[in-house]
Short mmCIF file of C-alpha atoms in Angstrom, two decimals:
data_model
loop_
_atom_site.label_atom_id
_atom_site.label_comp_id
_atom_site.label_asym_id
_atom_site.label_seq_id
_atom_site.Cartn_x
_atom_site.Cartn_y
_atom_site.Cartn_z
CA MET A 10 0.65 124.58 -62.66
CA LEU A 11 4.32 123.98 -62.86
CA THR A 12 6.65 125.74 -60.51
CA SER A 13 9.77 127.34 -61.78
CA GLU A 14 11.88 124.66 -60.11
CA SER A 15 9.98 121.76 -61.69
CA GLN A 16 9.95 123.59 -65.00
CA PHE A 17 13.70 123.92 -64.82
CA CYS A 18 13.97 120.23 -64.06
CA CYS A 19 11.80 119.41 -67.07
CA ASP A 20 13.71 121.79 -69.35
CA ALA A 21 17.00 120.15 -68.49
CA PHE A 22 15.51 116.65 -68.64
CA ASP A 23 18.70 114.77 -69.49
CA SER A 24 20.74 116.36 -66.73
CA CYS A 25 18.09 116.25 -63.99
CA PRO A 26 19.62 114.53 -60.92
CA GLU A 27 16.24 113.40 -59.58
CA ARG A 28 15.32 111.67 -62.83
CA THR A 29 18.64 109.83 -63.24
CA THR A 30 18.57 108.57 -59.64
CA LYS A 31 14.99 107.32 -59.96
CA GLU A 32 15.66 105.69 -63.35
CA LYS A 33 18.78 103.89 -62.11
CA SER A 34 16.96 102.44 -59.13
CA ARG A 35 14.01 101.50 -61.32
CA SER A 36 16.17 99.86 -64.02
CA LEU A 37 18.01 97.66 -61.54
CA SER A 38 15.02 96.43 -59.59
CA ASN A 39 11.84 96.88 -61.62
CA MET A 40 12.86 96.45 -65.22
CA GLY A 41 9.76 95.55 -67.19
CA ASN A 42 7.41 93.69 -64.85
CA GLY A 43 9.90 93.61 -61.98
CA SER A 44 10.80 89.93 -62.39
CA VAL A 45 14.32 90.48 -63.72
CA LYS A 46 17.04 89.25 -61.41
CA PRO A 47 20.76 89.88 -61.81
CA LYS A 48 22.62 87.06 -63.53
CA HIS A 49 25.33 85.23 -61.63
CA SER A 50 28.10 83.43 -63.42
CA LYS A 51 28.42 79.74 -62.62
CA ASN A 52 31.39 77.44 -62.44
CA PRO A 53 31.25 74.17 -64.39
CA ASP A 54 30.40 72.43 -61.10
CA GLY A 55 27.24 74.55 -60.74
CA HIS A 56 28.31 76.83 -57.89
CA SER A 57 27.89 80.53 -58.42
CA GLY A 58 30.88 82.81 -58.28
CA ASN A 59 33.70 83.95 -60.48
CA LEU A 60 35.39 81.39 -62.72
CA THR A 61 39.02 80.84 -61.92
CA THR A 62 41.69 80.80 -64.58
CA SER A 63 42.47 77.14 -63.93
CA ALA A 64 38.83 76.21 -64.46
CA LEU A 65 38.78 78.20 -67.68
CA ARG A 66 42.00 76.54 -68.87
CA SER A 67 40.64 73.08 -68.13
CA LYS A 68 37.44 73.92 -70.00
CA VAL A 69 39.45 75.21 -72.99
CA THR A 70 41.62 72.06 -73.08
CA GLU A 71 38.51 69.89 -72.83
CA LEU A 72 36.90 71.75 -75.74
CA GLU A 73 40.11 71.51 -77.79
CA ARG A 74 40.25 67.76 -77.14
CA GLU A 75 36.64 67.39 -78.26
CA LEU A 76 37.34 69.49 -81.36
CA ARG A 77 40.33 67.29 -82.32
CA ARG A 78 38.22 64.14 -81.81
CA LYS A 79 35.41 65.49 -83.99
CA ASP A 80 37.90 66.59 -86.67
CA ALA A 81 39.35 63.07 -86.70
CA GLU A 82 35.85 61.59 -87.06
CA ILE A 83 35.07 63.93 -89.96
CA GLN A 84 38.33 63.05 -91.72
CA GLU A 85 37.62 59.34 -91.25
CA ARG A 86 34.11 59.71 -92.67
CA GLU A 87 35.39 61.73 -95.63
CA TYR A 88 38.00 59.05 -96.36
CA HIS A 89 35.35 56.32 -96.14
CA LEU A 90 33.06 58.33 -98.42
CA LYS A 91 35.91 58.74 -100.93
CA GLU A 92 36.52 54.97 -100.90
CA LEU A 93 32.82 54.28 -101.45
CA ARG A 94 32.70 56.70 -104.38
CA GLU A 95 35.72 55.02 -105.98
CA GLN A 96 34.14 51.61 -105.47
CA LEU A 97 30.87 52.82 -106.99
CA SER A 98 32.64 54.22 -110.05
CA LYS A 99 34.53 50.92 -110.54
CA GLN A 100 31.30 48.95 -110.24
CA THR A 101 29.54 51.27 -112.68
CA VAL A 102 32.32 50.73 -115.23
CA ALA A 103 32.14 46.96 -114.68
CA ILE A 104 28.36 46.97 -115.14
CA ALA A 105 28.70 48.95 -118.36
CA GLU A 106 31.29 46.49 -119.69
CA LEU A 107 29.15 43.49 -118.74
CA THR A 108 26.10 45.10 -120.33
CA GLU A 109 27.94 45.63 -123.59
CA GLU A 110 29.29 42.07 -123.49
CA LEU A 111 25.81 40.68 -122.80
CA GLN A 112 24.33 42.63 -125.70
CA ASN A 113 27.04 41.27 -128.00
CA LYS A 114 26.32 37.73 -126.79
CA CYS A 115 22.60 38.25 -127.46
CA ILE A 116 23.35 39.40 -131.00
CA GLN A 117 25.54 36.32 -131.54
CA LEU A 118 22.82 34.09 -130.12
CA ASN A 119 20.22 35.61 -132.44
CA LYS A 120 22.52 35.04 -135.42
CA LEU A 121 23.03 31.42 -134.40
CA GLN A 122 19.27 30.93 -134.00
CA ASP A 123 18.73 32.38 -137.48
CA VAL A 124 21.31 29.96 -138.91
CA VAL A 125 19.69 27.01 -137.13
CA HIS A 126 16.24 28.00 -138.41
CA MET A 127 17.59 28.47 -141.94
CA GLN A 128 19.15 25.02 -141.91
CA GLY A 129 15.97 23.52 -140.49
CA GLY A 130 13.94 24.97 -143.38
CA SER A 131 11.83 27.44 -141.44
CA PRO A 132 12.12 31.20 -142.09
CA PRO A 133 14.18 33.32 -139.69
CA GLN A 134 12.13 34.77 -136.89
CA ALA A 135 14.38 37.52 -135.58
CA SER A 136 16.86 39.76 -137.27
CA PRO A 137 20.46 39.56 -136.02
CA ASP A 138 20.44 43.13 -134.73
CA LYS A 139 17.33 42.74 -132.59
CA VAL A 140 17.93 42.02 -128.93
CA PRO A 141 15.08 40.52 -126.89
CA LEU A 142 13.04 42.98 -124.83
CA GLU A 143 13.94 41.27 -121.55
CA VAL A 144 17.65 41.70 -122.25
CA HIS A 145 17.16 45.40 -123.01
CA ARG A 146 15.18 45.89 -119.84
CA LYS A 147 17.76 44.10 -117.70
CA THR A 148 20.79 45.72 -119.27
CA SER A 149 19.60 49.29 -119.67
CA GLY A 150 20.93 50.89 -116.52
CA LEU A 151 20.29 49.53 -113.08
CA VAL A 152 17.12 47.54 -112.53
CA SER A 153 14.37 49.69 -111.07
CA LEU A 154 13.54 49.15 -107.43
CA HIS A 155 9.84 49.17 -108.22
CA SER A 156 9.86 46.45 -110.85
CA ARG A 157 9.09 42.92 -109.79
CA ARG A 158 11.63 40.27 -110.61
CA GLY A 159 10.50 38.12 -113.52
CA ALA A 160 7.21 39.97 -113.90
CA LYS A 161 5.63 40.45 -117.29
CA ALA A 162 4.42 43.86 -118.36
CA GLY A 163 0.70 44.34 -117.75
CA VAL A 164 0.36 41.36 -115.40
CA SER A 165 -0.96 42.07 -111.93
CA ALA A 166 0.99 40.87 -108.93
CA GLU A 167 -2.21 39.90 -107.15
CA PRO A 168 -3.72 36.52 -108.02
CA THR A 169 -7.33 36.54 -109.12
CA THR A 170 -9.93 34.19 -107.67
CA ARG A 171 -10.96 32.75 -111.01
CA THR A 172 -7.44 31.52 -111.85
CA TYR A 173 -6.04 30.87 -108.40
CA ASP A 174 -7.75 29.29 -105.41
CA LEU A 175 -5.92 27.71 -102.47
CA ASN A 176 -8.65 25.16 -101.78
CA LYS A 177 -8.58 23.44 -105.16
CA PRO A 178 -5.76 22.58 -107.55
CA PRO A 179 -5.28 24.76 -110.63
CA GLU A 180 -7.39 23.75 -113.61
CA PHE A 181 -6.15 23.57 -117.18
CA SER A 182 -8.41 24.46 -120.06
CA PHE A 183 -7.62 24.01 -123.75
CA GLU A 184 -9.90 26.94 -124.56
CA LYS A 185 -7.96 29.33 -122.34
CA ALA A 186 -4.53 28.00 -123.26
CA ARG A 187 -2.48 30.08 -125.67
CA VAL A 188 -0.03 28.48 -128.02
CA ARG A 189 2.63 30.53 -129.75
CA LYS A 190 2.84 30.14 -133.51
CA ASP A 191 6.59 29.59 -133.57
CA SER A 192 6.56 26.80 -130.95
CA ARG A 193 6.99 23.21 -132.12
#
């Protein structure tokens, strides 16, 4: 059973002097599992103790110097990035102009080929407004990174054993040869 004194102590739990003294000693030494140690401040050189004002000032000036250096690096990178963007836009405009010029030259070339074929007596093979597929593929935007240079559509990049063998020279067969109708 509780005595009147212990009951009084429990009734006035927050103001109990025994409890507050025990809790203070417990919180400083045995907080949690008892492994907590008080933290000591350290100087930049690693020794414990209070930091002096001169050490703090030197640390602040060092940090300010580093901040100015990093700001200068960021400004330099932003300027370089701006220059690269301007250069890219100029090159894009130049590519567009060259593409348009190339398409116009292809149209002129097709017209000249039609005139030559007409004078030679054979019927025209391409209309003046048609541009060859290769020219369209090369001039429509930038060339894809995945496309092989000079590759034909539907042709594998890997040689097959029946058409290519390192040990013997390539063979020519009239049966396998394809001749275009418009060739002379």
